[in-house]
Every structure is written in C-alpha cells, then in structure tokens.
Short mmCIF file of C-alpha atoms and ligand atoms in Angstrom, two decimals:
data_model
loop_
_atom_site.label_atom_id
_atom_site.label_comp_id
_atom_site.label_asym_id
_atom_site.label_seq_id
_atom_site.Cartn_x
_atom_site.Cartn_y
_atom_site.Cartn_z
CA MET A 657 -158.66 -93.71 43.61
CA ILE A 658 -158.96 -96.65 40.51
CA ASP A 659 -157.14 -99.46 42.25
CA LEU A 660 -156.11 -102.47 39.31
CA ASN A 661 -153.27 -104.15 41.53
CA GLY A 662 -152.64 -107.55 40.63
CA LYS A 663 -154.70 -107.21 37.30
CA ARG A 664 -153.29 -108.05 34.16
CA ALA A 665 -153.27 -106.64 30.83
CA LEU A 666 -153.14 -106.53 26.54
CA VAL A 667 -152.82 -103.53 24.79
CA THR A 668 -152.64 -103.74 21.09
CA GLY A 669 -151.05 -101.11 19.54
CA GLY A 670 -149.18 -100.13 22.47
CA SER A 671 -145.91 -98.71 21.35
CA ARG A 672 -147.23 -95.30 21.01
CA GLY A 673 -149.93 -92.35 20.74
CA ILE A 674 -153.04 -93.58 22.54
CA GLY A 675 -151.79 -97.12 23.11
CA ALA A 676 -148.99 -96.01 24.76
CA ALA A 677 -150.87 -93.93 27.12
CA ILE A 678 -153.75 -96.77 27.76
CA ALA A 679 -150.91 -98.85 28.68
CA THR A 680 -149.04 -96.53 30.87
CA ALA A 681 -152.33 -95.31 32.85
CA LEU A 682 -153.24 -99.24 33.43
CA ALA A 683 -150.16 -99.66 34.81
CA ASP A 684 -150.15 -96.41 37.15
CA ALA A 685 -153.60 -97.92 38.38
CA GLY A 686 -151.57 -101.15 39.32
CA ALA A 687 -151.74 -103.32 36.40
CA ASP A 688 -149.38 -105.50 35.00
CA VAL A 689 -149.11 -105.00 31.15
CA ALA A 690 -148.57 -106.55 27.87
CA ILE A 691 -148.34 -104.52 24.30
CA THR A 692 -148.10 -105.68 20.64
CA TYR A 693 -147.01 -103.36 18.36
CA SER A 694 -146.16 -103.89 14.48
CA GLY A 695 -142.56 -101.98 13.84
CA SER A 696 -141.95 -99.72 16.78
CA ALA A 697 -139.34 -102.28 18.71
CA ASP A 698 -137.22 -99.02 20.36
CA ARG A 699 -140.70 -97.45 20.96
CA ALA A 700 -142.29 -100.09 22.37
CA ALA A 701 -138.85 -101.09 24.93
CA ARG A 702 -139.12 -97.49 25.86
CA VAL A 703 -143.23 -98.46 26.83
CA VAL A 704 -141.82 -101.23 28.55
CA LYS A 705 -138.95 -99.34 30.98
CA ALA A 706 -141.64 -96.57 31.78
CA ILE A 707 -144.20 -98.91 32.78
CA GLU A 708 -141.42 -101.20 34.68
CA ALA A 709 -139.89 -97.76 36.16
CA LYS A 710 -143.60 -97.87 38.14
CA GLY A 711 -142.63 -101.66 39.62
CA ARG A 712 -144.97 -103.34 37.35
CA LYS A 713 -144.45 -106.15 34.90
CA ALA A 714 -144.53 -105.46 31.33
CA VAL A 715 -143.85 -107.24 28.11
CA ALA A 716 -143.38 -105.99 24.72
CA ILE A 717 -144.49 -108.20 21.75
CA ARG A 718 -144.05 -108.00 17.83
CA ALA A 719 -147.34 -109.11 16.53
CA ASP A 720 -148.85 -107.74 13.67
CA SER A 721 -152.92 -107.29 14.12
CA ALA A 722 -153.24 -108.50 10.58
CA ASP A 723 -151.66 -111.73 11.12
CA PRO A 724 -154.14 -114.11 12.93
CA ALA A 725 -151.22 -116.56 14.50
CA ALA A 726 -149.46 -113.31 15.25
CA VAL A 727 -152.69 -112.40 17.50
CA LYS A 728 -153.07 -115.69 19.01
CA ARG A 729 -149.17 -115.59 19.91
CA SER A 730 -149.71 -112.14 21.42
CA VAL A 731 -152.01 -113.35 24.09
CA ASP A 732 -150.12 -116.53 24.69
CA GLU A 733 -146.75 -114.77 25.27
CA THR A 734 -149.04 -112.18 27.41
CA VAL A 735 -150.15 -115.21 29.57
CA GLY A 736 -147.02 -116.82 30.03
CA ALA A 737 -144.80 -113.62 30.88
CA LEU A 738 -147.83 -111.99 33.12
CA GLY A 739 -149.73 -115.31 34.75
CA GLY A 740 -152.72 -114.59 33.34
CA LEU A 741 -154.91 -111.68 31.18
CA ASP A 742 -157.77 -110.29 33.15
CA ILE A 743 -158.00 -107.28 30.69
CA LEU A 744 -157.90 -107.19 26.31
CA VAL A 745 -157.54 -103.58 25.29
CA ASN A 746 -158.12 -103.59 21.38
CA ASN A 747 -156.19 -100.62 19.77
CA ALA A 748 -153.88 -101.20 17.30
CA ALA A 749 -155.06 -99.82 14.03
CA ILE A 750 -154.17 -98.38 10.53
CA VAL A 751 -155.81 -95.71 8.51
CA HIS A 752 -155.79 -95.27 4.39
CA TYR A 753 -158.11 -91.85 3.72
CA ASN A 754 -158.90 -92.28 0.39
CA LEU A 755 -162.55 -91.47 -1.15
CA ILE A 756 -164.72 -94.60 -2.21
CA ALA A 757 -164.49 -93.27 -5.40
CA ASP A 758 -160.51 -94.18 -5.55
CA ILE A 759 -159.81 -96.69 -2.83
CA SER A 760 -158.34 -99.62 -3.99
CA ALA A 761 -159.10 -103.09 -2.55
CA ARG A 762 -155.14 -103.45 -1.06
CA GLU A 763 -156.11 -100.77 1.26
CA ILE A 764 -159.47 -101.77 2.38
CA ASP A 765 -158.28 -105.10 2.92
CA GLU A 766 -155.72 -103.65 4.90
CA MET A 767 -158.25 -101.88 7.04
CA PHE A 768 -160.48 -104.77 7.72
CA ALA A 769 -157.64 -107.28 8.26
CA VAL A 770 -156.04 -104.90 11.33
CA ASN A 771 -158.84 -102.62 12.48
CA VAL A 772 -161.71 -105.25 12.39
CA ARG A 773 -160.40 -109.32 12.08
CA GLY A 774 -157.56 -107.91 14.86
CA PRO A 775 -159.81 -107.17 17.54
CA ILE A 776 -162.25 -109.69 16.93
CA LEU A 777 -159.11 -112.62 17.06
CA ALA A 778 -157.62 -111.14 20.35
CA ALA A 779 -161.13 -111.37 21.82
CA GLN A 780 -161.43 -114.88 20.38
CA ALA A 781 -157.63 -115.82 21.87
CA ALA A 782 -158.46 -113.98 24.90
CA ILE A 783 -161.78 -115.23 25.90
CA PRO A 784 -160.51 -119.02 27.68
CA HIS A 785 -158.31 -116.93 29.88
CA LEU A 786 -160.92 -114.20 31.43
CA LYS A 787 -162.33 -114.67 34.62
CA ALA A 788 -165.44 -113.04 36.21
CA GLY A 789 -164.25 -109.83 36.19
CA GLY A 790 -162.81 -109.51 33.36
CA ARG A 791 -163.05 -106.85 30.39
CA ILE A 792 -162.62 -106.61 27.33
CA ILE A 793 -162.33 -102.55 25.92
CA SER A 794 -162.17 -101.97 22.11
CA ILE A 795 -161.05 -98.47 20.47
CA GLY A 796 -163.20 -97.71 18.27
CA SER A 797 -164.07 -93.93 16.76
CA ALA A 798 -166.35 -91.10 17.09
CA GLY A 799 -165.85 -91.30 13.41
CA ALA A 800 -168.06 -93.92 13.12
CA ASP A 801 -171.42 -91.76 14.39
CA ARG A 802 -170.27 -89.09 11.96
CA ILE A 803 -168.50 -89.05 8.47
CA VAL A 804 -166.58 -85.48 9.43
CA GLY A 805 -164.54 -86.02 6.11
CA GLU A 806 -165.01 -88.54 3.04
CA PRO A 807 -161.46 -90.07 2.89
CA GLY A 808 -162.10 -91.66 6.01
CA SER A 809 -165.23 -93.51 4.72
CA VAL A 810 -163.82 -96.86 4.61
CA TYR A 811 -161.71 -96.39 7.93
CA TYR A 812 -164.80 -94.98 9.70
CA MET A 813 -166.73 -98.48 8.13
CA THR A 814 -164.70 -100.32 9.98
CA LYS A 815 -164.84 -98.39 13.43
CA SER A 816 -168.88 -99.32 12.76
CA ALA A 817 -167.82 -102.79 12.42
CA LEU A 818 -166.69 -102.27 16.50
CA GLN A 819 -170.31 -101.06 17.33
CA SER A 820 -171.77 -104.68 16.67
CA PHE A 821 -168.90 -106.41 17.72
CA ASN A 822 -168.95 -104.56 21.10
CA ARG A 823 -172.85 -104.89 21.45
CA GLY A 824 -172.52 -109.08 20.88
CA LEU A 825 -169.82 -109.35 22.76
CA ALA A 826 -170.99 -108.13 25.97
CA ARG A 827 -173.98 -110.24 25.03
CA GLU A 828 -172.21 -113.46 24.80
CA LEU A 829 -169.76 -113.00 27.60
CA GLY A 830 -172.29 -111.47 29.70
CA PRO A 831 -173.44 -114.66 31.73
CA ARG A 832 -169.44 -115.29 32.70
CA ASP A 833 -169.86 -111.58 34.54
CA ILE A 834 -167.20 -110.13 31.81
CA THR A 835 -167.67 -106.48 30.83
CA VAL A 836 -167.34 -105.43 26.73
CA ASN A 837 -167.37 -101.84 25.88
CA LEU A 838 -166.29 -99.71 23.53
CA VAL A 839 -164.81 -96.35 24.09
CA GLN A 840 -164.68 -93.87 20.91
CA PRO A 841 -162.00 -91.20 20.64
CA GLY A 842 -162.18 -88.48 18.64
CA SER A 843 -159.46 -86.06 17.52
CA THR A 844 -156.74 -86.93 19.32
CA ASN A 845 -153.41 -85.82 19.08
CA THR A 846 -151.09 -88.69 18.03
CA GLU A 847 -148.92 -89.38 15.13
CA MET A 848 -152.14 -90.76 12.96
CA ASN A 849 -153.70 -87.17 13.51
CA PRO A 850 -151.28 -84.26 14.56
CA ALA A 851 -152.84 -81.24 16.29
CA ASP A 852 -151.08 -79.77 14.61
CA GLY A 853 -151.98 -81.40 11.20
CA GLU A 854 -153.78 -79.97 7.74
CA ALA A 855 -157.15 -80.56 8.77
CA ALA A 856 -156.71 -80.02 12.76
CA ASP A 857 -158.05 -76.20 12.56
CA PHE A 858 -161.15 -77.96 10.70
CA GLN A 859 -161.20 -80.84 13.31
CA ARG A 860 -160.70 -78.27 16.28
CA SER A 861 -164.11 -76.27 15.34
CA LEU A 862 -166.80 -79.57 15.25
CA SER A 863 -165.72 -79.37 19.28
CA PRO A 864 -167.46 -77.25 21.87
CA LEU A 865 -164.41 -77.06 23.49
CA GLY A 866 -162.15 -76.05 20.59
CA ARG A 867 -159.68 -78.27 21.05
CA PHE A 868 -158.09 -81.78 20.29
CA GLY A 869 -157.71 -84.66 23.29
CA GLU A 870 -154.80 -86.05 24.46
CA PRO A 871 -154.02 -89.52 24.42
CA ALA A 872 -154.11 -89.41 27.99
CA ASP A 873 -158.63 -88.68 27.79
CA VAL A 874 -158.61 -91.64 26.11
CA ALA A 875 -157.04 -93.74 28.60
CA ALA A 876 -158.78 -92.12 31.62
CA ALA A 877 -161.72 -93.65 30.09
CA VAL A 878 -159.89 -96.92 29.52
CA VAL A 879 -158.76 -97.04 32.88
CA PHE A 880 -162.55 -96.14 33.95
CA LEU A 881 -163.98 -99.21 32.26
CA ALA A 882 -161.59 -101.49 33.42
CA SER A 883 -162.46 -100.88 37.14
CA PRO A 884 -164.13 -102.36 39.31
CA ALA A 885 -166.27 -99.06 39.78
CA ALA A 886 -167.35 -100.30 35.80
CA ARG A 887 -168.79 -103.60 36.57
CA HIS A 888 -172.69 -102.76 36.03
CA ILE A 889 -171.05 -101.21 32.17
CA THR A 890 -171.42 -103.70 29.23
CA GLY A 891 -172.02 -103.05 25.45
CA THR A 892 -171.73 -99.26 25.66
CA ILE A 893 -170.10 -96.19 23.54
CA LEU A 894 -168.37 -94.03 25.63
CA ASN A 895 -167.23 -90.85 22.99
CA VAL A 896 -164.52 -89.14 24.70
CA ASP A 897 -164.28 -86.20 21.88
CA GLY A 898 -164.93 -83.23 23.49
CA GLY A 899 -168.34 -82.87 22.00
CA GLN A 900 -167.47 -83.31 18.81
CA MET A 901 -170.56 -85.54 18.11
CA THR A 902 -172.89 -83.59 19.78
P1 NAP B 511 -150.97 -94.34 16.25
O1 NAP B 511 -150.52 -92.80 16.55
O2 NAP B 511 -150.84 -94.15 14.71
O3 NAP B 511 -150.61 -95.68 16.79
C1 NAP B 511 -151.10 -96.58 15.97
C2 NAP B 511 -150.40 -98.14 17.37
O4 NAP B 511 -150.83 -99.14 17.11
C3 NAP B 511 -149.04 -97.65 17.23
O5 NAP B 511 -148.81 -98.32 18.42
C4 NAP B 511 -148.78 -99.08 16.45
O6 NAP B 511 -147.90 -99.77 16.20
C5 NAP B 511 -150.23 -99.62 16.46
N1 NAP B 511 -150.11 -100.48 14.92
C6 NAP B 511 -150.32 -100.17 13.68
N2 NAP B 511 -150.52 -101.16 13.36
C7 NAP B 511 -150.61 -101.95 14.02
C8 NAP B 511 -150.80 -103.43 13.36
N3 NAP B 511 -150.69 -104.60 12.07
N4 NAP B 511 -150.37 -104.87 14.36
C9 NAP B 511 -149.42 -104.22 15.09
N5 NAP B 511 -149.91 -103.03 15.68
C10 NAP B 511 -150.19 -102.14 15.21
O7 NAP B 511 -152.28 -93.93 16.53
P2 NAP B 511 -153.72 -93.68 17.39
O8 NAP B 511 -153.98 -92.17 16.96
O9 NAP B 511 -152.60 -93.51 18.89
O10 NAP B 511 -154.83 -94.35 17.23
C11 NAP B 511 -155.01 -95.59 18.51
C12 NAP B 511 -156.56 -96.15 18.46
O11 NAP B 511 -157.41 -94.89 18.49
C13 NAP B 511 -157.24 -96.53 17.04
O12 NAP B 511 -157.59 -97.27 16.76
C14 NAP B 511 -157.25 -95.11 16.20
O13 NAP B 511 -157.85 -95.46 14.87
C15 NAP B 511 -157.63 -94.73 17.30
N6 NAP B 511 -158.60 -92.98 17.27
C16 NAP B 511 -157.80 -92.48 16.94
C17 NAP B 511 -157.91 -90.81 17.07
C18 NAP B 511 -156.85 -90.24 16.80
O14 NAP B 511 -157.36 -88.70 16.45
N7 NAP B 511 -155.98 -90.14 17.25
C19 NAP B 511 -159.36 -91.11 16.63
C20 NAP B 511 -160.40 -91.84 16.88
C21 NAP B 511 -159.77 -93.30 16.92
P3 NAP B 511 -145.91 -99.13 15.53
O15 NAP B 511 -145.46 -98.30 16.94
O16 NAP B 511 -145.41 -100.62 15.37
O17 NAP B 511 -146.13 -99.32 14.58
#
C-alpha cells in the first residue's frame, strides 16, 4: 500500500482526463493536491470537491501553462495553500494535429509553449521548494518514440523534448535526492483521444492488449514513481502504453 500522507502535490492540467485521474489517485494515497487548469473552472471545482471528500486538502488554480507568470504563480499559490510542495506532475499539454507541410507557426509555438516551456518553468519554480525525497514527474507520450500518425509529428516532437528535459533534470537534482521521471502514455481514453474516435481502431491494433488505456492506468504509474518505493528510480522513462511500442 503506497502511503503519501503528508505529501503536497501540484498536478498541471488536473481538471479532466489523465491529470484529474492523477490528482485523485495521489489523494487516494494520502497526498494533498493542487491542480491547474486553463478554462474548465467547473470541472476543476468538481475534482477539488472529490478530493476534499476523501479528507485531503485540494485547490484549483487557473493558470495557463503557456504564460510564464501564471506558471510561477501556480507554484507559489500551491505552496501557500498546502504549506509546501513535494511532488510536481507536469501533465498539461495541447495538441494541434497537422502535417509538417501544413502546420502554422502559431500552432508550433502554442504547442511548444504549453508542452515544453511550461514543464521547464514549472520545475524551475518548484525547485526551491522541493526537499530530499521530492519528485518531478512529467507526462510525455509513447509517440515520442514512434510516429504512429504523421499529423502528430510536431506534437510528438514536444514530447521528445521532455525526454532530454527528464534526463538533464534528473542529473541536476540527483545530488539533492530529488527524483525526476517521465511517464509516456500510449492511447488513453480522454477527450484528447477518445476510445471511440476516428483513429481509435487503428490505435487499438497497435497494442498487444488490443485496447485503450484508461486515465487511472497512467495515474497508477505516477503514484508509484511519487512513492518512497521508487526512491532509486530517476531519469527513467516508463511507458504505459499497453505494449504499443513493443
Ligand atoms: P485532455 O483530456 O485534453 O486534458 C488536458 C488537461 O490539460 C485539461 O485539464 C486542460 O485544462 C489542461 N490544459 C490544457 N491546456 C492547458 C494550458 N495551456 N494550461 C493549463 N492547463 C491546460 O488531455 P489528456 O488526454 O488527459 O492528456 C494528459 C497528458 O497525457 C498530456 O500531457 C498528453 O499529451 C498526454 N498523453 C495523452 C495521451 C492520450 O491518448 N490521451 C497519449 C499520450 C500522452 P482545461 O480543462 O481547463 O482545458
């Protein structure tokens, strides 16, 4: 049984999908949790209510991951509301599906701002607060290792960037006994990639298990990496993809 009692976590993009499942699972393990969101105030409030119903502290912070000042503020507000920060989960991301031949500069910039610069700045703001045993866990994508649909190429590039970020930050923070890891989901049933979407059957065909993952599958990996049991795991990449990359 994983025990995160007394730990304080910040999950970016925690209002729905994988982020909401991570926030809830961390609370189930005993952590107090802050979440950020960009637009879904009502849904973020529902996640907070669900966590509070478990007897944990929770707070929702509207903070666009593309806005450096908002990212910094979200860490400061988390520390203020929860009394500190032990676990940062970089989950928020956006996707614009388009071929490299067609993608616009705006689409490229938006994805890199949220998916790459956001995690860097969130980590930068979190680092002064993290103590020995601290955790930074980012959510990449199995698509960083294998392009399974060309219109996703630039989105996958943003997720490949997290692999270097993960390795570099693991080296940077290792001497302080803070671990840094990357979880790469495969096809996971959310609004970003619904299990009944247009390309869903093709995605299922890539998995030996023949199915989509659920947000809780990714959350379980994050909770493990956040736990004391994972103290000797850092700089690693854990695919939660139903074998899609095998
Ligand atoms: P999702 O259903 O689209 O949810 C995205 C979450 O991120 C929402 O809470 C959203 O908040 C938040 N968000 C979006 N843009 C933001 C911004 N600019 N600032 C702050 N928060 C923002 O996505 P998901 O499928 O759960 O994906 C979660 C993570 O898993 C992402 O990193 C994604 O790349 C990765 N992933 C997903 C899959 C998959 O198949 N689903 C596969 C591989 C990797 P609002 O509700 O306010 O918009």
